[in-house]
PDB file of C-alpha atoms in Angstrom:
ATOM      1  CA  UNK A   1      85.897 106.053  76.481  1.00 88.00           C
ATOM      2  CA  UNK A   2      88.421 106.554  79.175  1.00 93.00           C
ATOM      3  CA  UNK A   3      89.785 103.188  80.047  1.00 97.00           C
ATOM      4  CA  UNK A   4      91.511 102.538  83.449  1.00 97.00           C
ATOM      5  CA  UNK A   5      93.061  99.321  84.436  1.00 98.00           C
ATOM      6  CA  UNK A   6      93.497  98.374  88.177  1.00 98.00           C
ATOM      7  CA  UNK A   7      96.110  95.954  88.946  1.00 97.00           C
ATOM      8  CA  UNK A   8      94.568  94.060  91.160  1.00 97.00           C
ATOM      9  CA  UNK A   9      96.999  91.817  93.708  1.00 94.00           C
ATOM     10  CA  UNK A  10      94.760  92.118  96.789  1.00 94.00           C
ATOM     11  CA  UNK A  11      91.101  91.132  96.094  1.00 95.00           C
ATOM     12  CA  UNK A  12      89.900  92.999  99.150  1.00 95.00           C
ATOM     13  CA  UNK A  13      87.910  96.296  99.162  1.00 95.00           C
ATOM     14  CA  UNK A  14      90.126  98.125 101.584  1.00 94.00           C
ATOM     15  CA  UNK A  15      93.263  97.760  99.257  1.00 96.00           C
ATOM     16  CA  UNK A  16      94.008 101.058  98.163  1.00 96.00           C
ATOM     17  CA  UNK A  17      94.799 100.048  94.594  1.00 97.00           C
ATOM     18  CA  UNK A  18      91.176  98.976  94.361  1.00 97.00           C
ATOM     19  CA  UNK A  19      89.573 102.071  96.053  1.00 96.00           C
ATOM     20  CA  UNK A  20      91.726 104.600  93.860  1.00 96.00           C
ATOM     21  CA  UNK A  21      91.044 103.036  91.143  1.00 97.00           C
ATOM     22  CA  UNK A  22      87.569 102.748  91.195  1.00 97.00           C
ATOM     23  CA  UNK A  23      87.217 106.368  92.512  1.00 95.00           C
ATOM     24  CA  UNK A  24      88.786 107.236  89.261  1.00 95.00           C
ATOM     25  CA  UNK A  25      86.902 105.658  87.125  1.00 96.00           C
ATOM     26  CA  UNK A  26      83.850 106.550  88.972  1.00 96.00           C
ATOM     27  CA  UNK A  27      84.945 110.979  89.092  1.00 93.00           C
ATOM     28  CA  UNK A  28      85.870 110.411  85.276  1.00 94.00           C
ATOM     29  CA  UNK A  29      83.309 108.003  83.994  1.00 95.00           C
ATOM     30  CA  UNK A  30      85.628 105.865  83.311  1.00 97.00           C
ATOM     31  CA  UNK A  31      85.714 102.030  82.108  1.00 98.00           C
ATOM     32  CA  UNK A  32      87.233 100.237  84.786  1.00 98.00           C
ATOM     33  CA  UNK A  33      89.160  97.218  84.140  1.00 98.00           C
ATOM     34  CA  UNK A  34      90.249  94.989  87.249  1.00 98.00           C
ATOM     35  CA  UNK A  35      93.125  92.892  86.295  1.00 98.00           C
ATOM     36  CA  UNK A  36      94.945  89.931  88.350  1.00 98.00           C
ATOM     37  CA  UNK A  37      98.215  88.335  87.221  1.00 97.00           C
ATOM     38  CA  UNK A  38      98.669  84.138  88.296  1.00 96.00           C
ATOM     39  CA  UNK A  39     102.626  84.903  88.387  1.00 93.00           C
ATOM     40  CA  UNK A  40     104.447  82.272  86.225  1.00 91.00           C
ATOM     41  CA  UNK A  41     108.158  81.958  87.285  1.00 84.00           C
ATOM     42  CA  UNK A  42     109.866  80.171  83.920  1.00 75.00           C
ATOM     43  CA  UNK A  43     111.705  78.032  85.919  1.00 70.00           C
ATOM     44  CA  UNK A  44     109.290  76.048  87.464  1.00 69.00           C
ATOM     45  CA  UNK A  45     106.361  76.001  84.291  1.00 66.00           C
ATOM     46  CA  UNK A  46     107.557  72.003  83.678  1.00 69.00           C
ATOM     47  CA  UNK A  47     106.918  71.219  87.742  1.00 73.00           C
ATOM     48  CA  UNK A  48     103.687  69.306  87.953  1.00 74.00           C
ATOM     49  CA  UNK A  49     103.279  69.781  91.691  1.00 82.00           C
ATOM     50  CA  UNK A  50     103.495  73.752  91.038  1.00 79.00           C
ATOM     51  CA  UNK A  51     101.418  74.201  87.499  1.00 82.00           C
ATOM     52  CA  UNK A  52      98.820  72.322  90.179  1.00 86.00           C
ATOM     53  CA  UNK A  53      99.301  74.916  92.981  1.00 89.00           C
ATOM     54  CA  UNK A  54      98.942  77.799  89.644  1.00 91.00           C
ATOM     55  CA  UNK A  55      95.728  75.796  88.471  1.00 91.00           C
ATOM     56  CA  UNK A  56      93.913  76.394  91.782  1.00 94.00           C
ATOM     57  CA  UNK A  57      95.265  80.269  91.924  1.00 96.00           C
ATOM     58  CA  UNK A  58      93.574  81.009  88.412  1.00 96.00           C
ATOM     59  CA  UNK A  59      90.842  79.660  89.428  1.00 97.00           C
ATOM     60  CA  UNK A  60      90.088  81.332  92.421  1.00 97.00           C
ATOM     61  CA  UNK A  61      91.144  84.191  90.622  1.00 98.00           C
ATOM     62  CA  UNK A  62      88.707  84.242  87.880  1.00 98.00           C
ATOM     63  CA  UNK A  63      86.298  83.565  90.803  1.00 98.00           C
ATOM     64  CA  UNK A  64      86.206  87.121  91.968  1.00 98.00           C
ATOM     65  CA  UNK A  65      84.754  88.331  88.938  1.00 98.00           C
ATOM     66  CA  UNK A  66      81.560  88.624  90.918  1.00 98.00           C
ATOM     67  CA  UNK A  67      83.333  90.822  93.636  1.00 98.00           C
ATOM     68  CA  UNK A  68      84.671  93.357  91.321  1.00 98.00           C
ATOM     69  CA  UNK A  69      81.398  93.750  89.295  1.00 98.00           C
ATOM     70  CA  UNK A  70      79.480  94.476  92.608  1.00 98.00           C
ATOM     71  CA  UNK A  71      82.243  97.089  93.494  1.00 98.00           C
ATOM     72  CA  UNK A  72      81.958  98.766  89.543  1.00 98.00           C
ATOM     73  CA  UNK A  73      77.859  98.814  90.469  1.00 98.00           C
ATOM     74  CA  UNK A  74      78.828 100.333  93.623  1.00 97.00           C
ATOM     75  CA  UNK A  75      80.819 103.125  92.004  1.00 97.00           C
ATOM     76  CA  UNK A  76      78.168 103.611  89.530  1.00 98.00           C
ATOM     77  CA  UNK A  77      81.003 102.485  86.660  1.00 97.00           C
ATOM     78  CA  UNK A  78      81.176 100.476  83.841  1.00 98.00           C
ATOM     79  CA  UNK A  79      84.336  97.620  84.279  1.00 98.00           C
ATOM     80  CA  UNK A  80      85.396  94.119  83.511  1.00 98.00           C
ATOM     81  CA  UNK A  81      87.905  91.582  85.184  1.00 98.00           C
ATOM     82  CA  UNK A  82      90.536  89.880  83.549  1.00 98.00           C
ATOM     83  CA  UNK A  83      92.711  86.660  84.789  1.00 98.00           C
ATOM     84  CA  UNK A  84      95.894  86.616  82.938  1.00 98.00           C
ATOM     85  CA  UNK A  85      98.420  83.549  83.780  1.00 96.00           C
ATOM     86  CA  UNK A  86     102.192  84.620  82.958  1.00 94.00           C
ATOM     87  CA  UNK A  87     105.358  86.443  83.730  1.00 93.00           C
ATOM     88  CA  UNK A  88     104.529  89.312  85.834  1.00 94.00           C
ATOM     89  CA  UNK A  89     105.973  92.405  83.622  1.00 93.00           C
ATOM     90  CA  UNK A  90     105.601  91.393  80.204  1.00 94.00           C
ATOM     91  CA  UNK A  91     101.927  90.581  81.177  1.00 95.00           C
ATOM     92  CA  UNK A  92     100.916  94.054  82.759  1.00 96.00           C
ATOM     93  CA  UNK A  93     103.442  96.459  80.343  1.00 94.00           C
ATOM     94  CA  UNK A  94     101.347  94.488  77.331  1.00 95.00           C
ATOM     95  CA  UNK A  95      98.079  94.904  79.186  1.00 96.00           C
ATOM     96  CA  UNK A  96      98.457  98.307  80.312  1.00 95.00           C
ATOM     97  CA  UNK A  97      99.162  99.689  76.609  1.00 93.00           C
ATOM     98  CA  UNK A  98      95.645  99.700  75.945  1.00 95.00           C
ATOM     99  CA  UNK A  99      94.387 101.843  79.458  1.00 96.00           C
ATOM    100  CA  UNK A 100      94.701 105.288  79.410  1.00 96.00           C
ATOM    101  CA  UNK A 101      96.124 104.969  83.273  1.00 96.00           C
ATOM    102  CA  UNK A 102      97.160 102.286  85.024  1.00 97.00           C
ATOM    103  CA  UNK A 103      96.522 101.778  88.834  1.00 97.00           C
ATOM    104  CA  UNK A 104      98.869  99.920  90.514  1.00 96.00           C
ATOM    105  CA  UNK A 105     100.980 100.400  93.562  1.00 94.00           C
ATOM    106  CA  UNK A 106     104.026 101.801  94.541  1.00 93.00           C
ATOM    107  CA  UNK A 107     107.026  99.441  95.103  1.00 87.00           C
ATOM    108  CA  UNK A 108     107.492  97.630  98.452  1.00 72.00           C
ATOM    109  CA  UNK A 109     110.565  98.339  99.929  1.00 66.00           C
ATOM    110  CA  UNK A 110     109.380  95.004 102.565  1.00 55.00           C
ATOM    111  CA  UNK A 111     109.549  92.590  99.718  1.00 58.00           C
ATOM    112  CA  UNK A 112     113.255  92.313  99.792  1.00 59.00           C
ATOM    113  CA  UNK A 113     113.873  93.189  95.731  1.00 60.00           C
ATOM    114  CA  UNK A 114     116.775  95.038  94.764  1.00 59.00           C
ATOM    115  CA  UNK A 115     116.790  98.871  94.649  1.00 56.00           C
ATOM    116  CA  UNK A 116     115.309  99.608  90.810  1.00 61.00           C
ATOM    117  CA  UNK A 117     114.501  95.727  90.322  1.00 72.00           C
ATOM    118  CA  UNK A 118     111.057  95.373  91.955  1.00 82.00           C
ATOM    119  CA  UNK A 119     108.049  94.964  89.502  1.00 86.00           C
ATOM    120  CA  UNK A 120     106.416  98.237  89.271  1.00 84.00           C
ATOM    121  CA  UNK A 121     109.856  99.892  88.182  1.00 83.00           C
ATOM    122  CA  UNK A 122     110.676  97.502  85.561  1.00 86.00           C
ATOM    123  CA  UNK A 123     107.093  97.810  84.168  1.00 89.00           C
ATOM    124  CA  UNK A 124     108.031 101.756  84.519  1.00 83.00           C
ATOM    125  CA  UNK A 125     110.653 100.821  82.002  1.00 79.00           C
ATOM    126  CA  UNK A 126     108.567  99.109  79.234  1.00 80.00           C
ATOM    127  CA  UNK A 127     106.486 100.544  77.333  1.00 64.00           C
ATOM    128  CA  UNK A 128     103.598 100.667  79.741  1.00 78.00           C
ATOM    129  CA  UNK A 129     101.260 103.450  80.088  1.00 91.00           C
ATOM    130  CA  UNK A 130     101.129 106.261  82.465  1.00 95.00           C
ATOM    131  CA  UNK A 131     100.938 104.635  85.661  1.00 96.00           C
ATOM    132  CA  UNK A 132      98.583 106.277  88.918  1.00 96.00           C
ATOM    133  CA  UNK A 133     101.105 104.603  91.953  1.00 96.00           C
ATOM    134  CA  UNK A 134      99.549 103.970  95.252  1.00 96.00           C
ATOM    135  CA  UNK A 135     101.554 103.632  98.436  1.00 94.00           C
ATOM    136  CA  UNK A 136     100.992 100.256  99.675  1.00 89.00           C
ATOM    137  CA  UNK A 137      99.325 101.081 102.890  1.00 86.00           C
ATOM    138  CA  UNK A 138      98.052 104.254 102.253  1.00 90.00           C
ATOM    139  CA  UNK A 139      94.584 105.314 103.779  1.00 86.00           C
ATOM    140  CA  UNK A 140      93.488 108.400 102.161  1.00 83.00           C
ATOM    141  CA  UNK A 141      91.094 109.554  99.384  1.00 83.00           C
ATOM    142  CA  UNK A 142      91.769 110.029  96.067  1.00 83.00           C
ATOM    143  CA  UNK A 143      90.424 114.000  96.001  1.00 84.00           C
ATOM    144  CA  UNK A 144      92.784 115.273  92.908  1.00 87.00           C
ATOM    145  CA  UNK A 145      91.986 118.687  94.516  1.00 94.00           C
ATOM    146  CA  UNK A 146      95.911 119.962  94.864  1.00 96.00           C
ATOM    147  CA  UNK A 147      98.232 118.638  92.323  1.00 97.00           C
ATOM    148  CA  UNK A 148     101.799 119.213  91.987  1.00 97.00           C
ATOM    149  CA  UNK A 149     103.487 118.795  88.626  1.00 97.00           C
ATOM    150  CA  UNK A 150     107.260 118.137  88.326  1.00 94.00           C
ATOM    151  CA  UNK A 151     107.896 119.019  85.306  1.00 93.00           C
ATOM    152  CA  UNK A 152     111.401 119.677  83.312  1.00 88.00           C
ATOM    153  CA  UNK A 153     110.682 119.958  79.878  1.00 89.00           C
ATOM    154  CA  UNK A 154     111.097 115.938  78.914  1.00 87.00           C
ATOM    155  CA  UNK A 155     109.169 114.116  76.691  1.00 89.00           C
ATOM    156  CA  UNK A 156     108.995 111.824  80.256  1.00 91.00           C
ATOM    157  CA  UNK A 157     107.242 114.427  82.054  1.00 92.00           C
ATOM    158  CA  UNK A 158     105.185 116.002  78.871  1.00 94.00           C
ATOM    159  CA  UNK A 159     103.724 112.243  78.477  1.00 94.00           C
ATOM    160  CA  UNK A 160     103.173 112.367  82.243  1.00 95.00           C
ATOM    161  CA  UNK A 161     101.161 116.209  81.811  1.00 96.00           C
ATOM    162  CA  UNK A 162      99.707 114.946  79.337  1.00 96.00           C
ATOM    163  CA  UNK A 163      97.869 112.095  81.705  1.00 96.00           C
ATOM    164  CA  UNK A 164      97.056 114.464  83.569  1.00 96.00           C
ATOM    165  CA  UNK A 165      94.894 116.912  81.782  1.00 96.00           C
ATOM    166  CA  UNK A 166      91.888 114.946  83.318  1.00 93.00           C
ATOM    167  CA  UNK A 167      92.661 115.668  86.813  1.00 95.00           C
ATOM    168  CA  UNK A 168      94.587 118.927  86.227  1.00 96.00           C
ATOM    169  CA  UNK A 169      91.164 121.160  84.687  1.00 94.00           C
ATOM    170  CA  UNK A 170      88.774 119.813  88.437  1.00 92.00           C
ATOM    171  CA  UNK A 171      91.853 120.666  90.835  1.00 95.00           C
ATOM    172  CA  UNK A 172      91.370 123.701  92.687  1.00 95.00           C
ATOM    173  CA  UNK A 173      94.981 124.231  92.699  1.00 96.00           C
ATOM    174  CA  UNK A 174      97.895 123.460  90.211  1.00 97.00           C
ATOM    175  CA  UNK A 175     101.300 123.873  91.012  1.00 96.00           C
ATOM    176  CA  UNK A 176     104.370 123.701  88.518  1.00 96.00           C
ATOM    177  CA  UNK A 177     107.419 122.787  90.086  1.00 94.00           C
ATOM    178  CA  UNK A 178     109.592 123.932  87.273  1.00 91.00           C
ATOM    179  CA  UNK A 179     113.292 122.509  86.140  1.00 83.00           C
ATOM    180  CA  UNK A 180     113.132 123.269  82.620  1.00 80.00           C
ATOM    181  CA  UNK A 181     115.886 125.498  80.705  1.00 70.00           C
ATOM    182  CA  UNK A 182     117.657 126.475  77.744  1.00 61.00           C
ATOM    183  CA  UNK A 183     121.439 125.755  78.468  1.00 63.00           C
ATOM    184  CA  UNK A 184     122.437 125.749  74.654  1.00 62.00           C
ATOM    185  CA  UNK A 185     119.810 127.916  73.384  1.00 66.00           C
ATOM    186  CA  UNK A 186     120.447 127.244  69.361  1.00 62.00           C
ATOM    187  CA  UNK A 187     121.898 124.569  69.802  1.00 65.00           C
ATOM    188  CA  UNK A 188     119.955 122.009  71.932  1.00 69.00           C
ATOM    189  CA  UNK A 189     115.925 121.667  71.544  1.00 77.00           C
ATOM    190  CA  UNK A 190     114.365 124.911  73.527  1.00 82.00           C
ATOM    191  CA  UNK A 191     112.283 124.154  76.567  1.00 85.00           C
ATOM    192  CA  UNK A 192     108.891 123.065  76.071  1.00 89.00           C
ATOM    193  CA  UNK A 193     106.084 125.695  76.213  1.00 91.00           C
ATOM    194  CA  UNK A 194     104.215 123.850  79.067  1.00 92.00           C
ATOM    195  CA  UNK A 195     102.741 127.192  80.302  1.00 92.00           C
ATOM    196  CA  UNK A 196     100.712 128.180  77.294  1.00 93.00           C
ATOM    197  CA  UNK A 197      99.922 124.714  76.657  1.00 95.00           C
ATOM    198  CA  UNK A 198      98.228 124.287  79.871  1.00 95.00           C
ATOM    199  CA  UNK A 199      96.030 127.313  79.395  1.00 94.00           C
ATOM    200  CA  UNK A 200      95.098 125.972  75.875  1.00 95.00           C
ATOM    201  CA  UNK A 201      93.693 123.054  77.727  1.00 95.00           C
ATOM    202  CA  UNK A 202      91.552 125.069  80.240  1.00 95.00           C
ATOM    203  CA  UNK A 203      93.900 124.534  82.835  1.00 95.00           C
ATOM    204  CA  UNK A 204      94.687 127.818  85.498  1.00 91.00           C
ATOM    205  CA  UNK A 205      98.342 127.359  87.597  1.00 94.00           C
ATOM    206  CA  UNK A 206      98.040 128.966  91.231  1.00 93.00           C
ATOM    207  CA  UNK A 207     102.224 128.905  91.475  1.00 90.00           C
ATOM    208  CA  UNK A 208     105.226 128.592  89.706  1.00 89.00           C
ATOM    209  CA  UNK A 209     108.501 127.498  91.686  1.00 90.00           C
ATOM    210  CA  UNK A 210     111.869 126.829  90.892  1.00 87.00           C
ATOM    211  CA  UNK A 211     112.845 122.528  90.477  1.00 81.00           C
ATOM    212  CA  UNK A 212     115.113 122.178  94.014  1.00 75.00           C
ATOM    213  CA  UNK A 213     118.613 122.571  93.071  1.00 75.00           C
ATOM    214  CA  UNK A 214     120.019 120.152  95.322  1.00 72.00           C
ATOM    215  CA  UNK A 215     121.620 116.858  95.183  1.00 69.00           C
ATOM    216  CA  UNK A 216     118.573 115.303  97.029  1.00 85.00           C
ATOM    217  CA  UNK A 217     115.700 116.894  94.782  1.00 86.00           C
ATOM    218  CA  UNK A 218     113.875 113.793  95.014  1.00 90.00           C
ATOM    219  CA  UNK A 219     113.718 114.225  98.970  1.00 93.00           C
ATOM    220  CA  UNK A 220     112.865 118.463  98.464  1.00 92.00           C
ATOM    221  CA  UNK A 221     110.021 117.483  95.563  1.00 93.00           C
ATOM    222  CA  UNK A 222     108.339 115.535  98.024  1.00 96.00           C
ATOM    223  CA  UNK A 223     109.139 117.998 100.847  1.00 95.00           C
ATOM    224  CA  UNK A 224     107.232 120.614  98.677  1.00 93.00           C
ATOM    225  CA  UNK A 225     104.646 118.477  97.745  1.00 95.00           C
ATOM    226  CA  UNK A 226     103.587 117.571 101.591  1.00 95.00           C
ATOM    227  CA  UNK A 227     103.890 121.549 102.382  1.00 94.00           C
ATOM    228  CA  UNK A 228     101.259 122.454 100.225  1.00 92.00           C
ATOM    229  CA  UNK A 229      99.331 118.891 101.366  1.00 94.00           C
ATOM    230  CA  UNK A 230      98.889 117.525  97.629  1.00 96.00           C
ATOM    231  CA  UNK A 231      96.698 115.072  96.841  1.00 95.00           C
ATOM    232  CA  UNK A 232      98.602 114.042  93.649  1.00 97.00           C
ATOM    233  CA  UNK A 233     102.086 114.427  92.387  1.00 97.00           C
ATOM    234  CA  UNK A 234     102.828 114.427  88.563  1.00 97.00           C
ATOM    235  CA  UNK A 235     105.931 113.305  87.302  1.00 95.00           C
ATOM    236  CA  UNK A 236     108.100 111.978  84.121  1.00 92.00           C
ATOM    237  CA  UNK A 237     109.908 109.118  84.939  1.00 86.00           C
ATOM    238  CA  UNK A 238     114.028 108.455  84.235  1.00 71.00           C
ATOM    239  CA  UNK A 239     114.855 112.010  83.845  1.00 61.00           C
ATOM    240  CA  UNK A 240     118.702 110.925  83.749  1.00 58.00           C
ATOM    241  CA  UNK A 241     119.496 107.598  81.886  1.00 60.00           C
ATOM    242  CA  UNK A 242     117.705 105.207  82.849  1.00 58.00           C
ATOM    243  CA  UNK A 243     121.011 102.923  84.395  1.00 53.00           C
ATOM    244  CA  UNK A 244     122.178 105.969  86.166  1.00 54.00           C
ATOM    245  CA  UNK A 245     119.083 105.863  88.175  1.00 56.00           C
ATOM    246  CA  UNK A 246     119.217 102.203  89.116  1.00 54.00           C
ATOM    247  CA  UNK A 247     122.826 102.509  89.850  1.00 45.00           C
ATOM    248  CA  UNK A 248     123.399 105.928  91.447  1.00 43.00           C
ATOM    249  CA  UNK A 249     120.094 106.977  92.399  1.00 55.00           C
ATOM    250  CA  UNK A 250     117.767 110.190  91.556  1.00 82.00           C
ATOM    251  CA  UNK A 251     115.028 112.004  91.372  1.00 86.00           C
ATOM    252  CA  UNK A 252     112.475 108.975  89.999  1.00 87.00           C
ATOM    253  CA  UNK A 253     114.404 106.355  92.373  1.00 86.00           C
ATOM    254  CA  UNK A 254     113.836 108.533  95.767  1.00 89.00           C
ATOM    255  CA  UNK A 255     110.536 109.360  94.839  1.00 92.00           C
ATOM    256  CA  UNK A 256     109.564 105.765  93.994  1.00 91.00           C
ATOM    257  CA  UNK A 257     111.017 104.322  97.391  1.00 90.00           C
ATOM    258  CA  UNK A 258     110.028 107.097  99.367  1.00 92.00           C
ATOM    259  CA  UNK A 259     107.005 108.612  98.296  1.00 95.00           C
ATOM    260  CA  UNK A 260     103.506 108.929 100.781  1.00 95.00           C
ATOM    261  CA  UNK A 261     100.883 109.895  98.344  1.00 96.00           C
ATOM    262  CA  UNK A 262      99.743 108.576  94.676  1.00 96.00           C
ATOM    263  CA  UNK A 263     102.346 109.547  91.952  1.00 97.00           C
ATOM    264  CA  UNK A 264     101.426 109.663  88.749  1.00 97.00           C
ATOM    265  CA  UNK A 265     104.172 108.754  86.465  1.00 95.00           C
ATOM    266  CA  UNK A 266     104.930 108.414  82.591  1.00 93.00           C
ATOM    267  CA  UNK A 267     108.342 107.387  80.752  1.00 86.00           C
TER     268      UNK A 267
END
């Protein structure tokens, strides 16, 4: 069975995390796990006053179990809620290894963290799964009608297709934003044969276009992606290494900070 987990943070039924999700699950029959993480900071697990004030959140937490079974009934899914008490990544990279997707949001750039040092990026680099990113106060509808696909011939963005495959054969229109080539053909691995693998899996691309060549490709993707008014952008994360991105920038960094629709993502 297709297993989604929602990372819940807001228990509230206009947080977009929550209504993606659940649309997802419901368009895909999918079991829909909502999960909320009682943040333990190390540093403060031996404070009596604060384990008190963590007590009370888990608590309150587990309380919502009614609310998110009334939501699954309301999408017509099958789901479960979890309460986990711990440090924030480990807990949801662990977690999230058994979903198929993981719903969660998109960093946010208010919360003060360091560029590359917010949550959802460092869970990006564990060994999480594919993770469907939500902008934080994003009001649309999760249609999955026009998807673009950013794809350059990694095993990042092959993981990432593959994630897809779900979404990709009910869009009415797939585009492949392609940066794939052979630089050192016998020598380095070819590129990947996305094309013919996508028509093994049923799926029909409407357009084929060139990867921007430009020093701000992130900025272009997502120019391209709002032209055609895409519901979904599919991506591999940490196309460059993986420090160069934190340090210097990129394609996965702009796209992260910058990004106005759901992003689905694999590493």
């Amino acid at each position: 069975m297709f297993e989604i987990l929602v990372n819940t943070e807001e228990m509230s039924n206009d947080n977009p995390v929550v209504r993606t999700g659940l649309a997802l699950a419901s368009r895909h029959n999918a079991y829909a796990t909502g999960l909320n993480i009682v943040e333990v900071f190390p540093s403060s697990m031996y404070m009596p006053d604060v384990m008190a004030v963590l007590d009370a959140e888990e608590v309150e937490a587990k309380q919502c179990d009614a609310w998110w079974m009334n939501l699954c009934r309301e999408h017509g899914v099958q789901g479960g809620w979890e309460v986990i008490r711990g440090v924030y990544v480990p807990i949801l990279a662990r977690r999230s290894c058994m979903a198929d997707i993981t719903v969660s949001r998109l960093p946010n750039r208010e919360a003060g963290y360091p560029s590359g040092m917010d949550y959802v990026t460092r869970v990006l680099l564990s060994a999480a799964s594919p993770m469907l990113l939500v902008p934080p106060k994003w009001e649309g509808n999760f249609r999955q009608e026009r998807i673009v696909v950013a794809w350059n011939s990694t095993q990042e963005s092959m993981r990432a297709l593959r994630a897809a495959v779900p979404f990709l054969r009910e869009a009415e229109m797939v585009c492949l934003i392609d940066g794939s080539s052979d630089e050192l053909p016998g020598f380095a691995p070819p590129p990947l044969p996305a094309r013919d693998w996508l028509t093994r899996q049923g799926i029909k691309l409407h357009s084929t276009q060139p990867f921007p060549s430009t020093a701000k490709a992130g900025e272009a993707l997502l120019n391209q992606a709002y032209a055609m008014h895409a519901d979904l952008l599919v991506m591999g994360a940490w196309g460059h290494s993986r420090m160069t991105e934190l340090i210097l920038g990129g394609t996965t960094r702009h796209i992260l900070e910058h990004a106005q629709l759901p992003v689905l993502m694999a590493h």
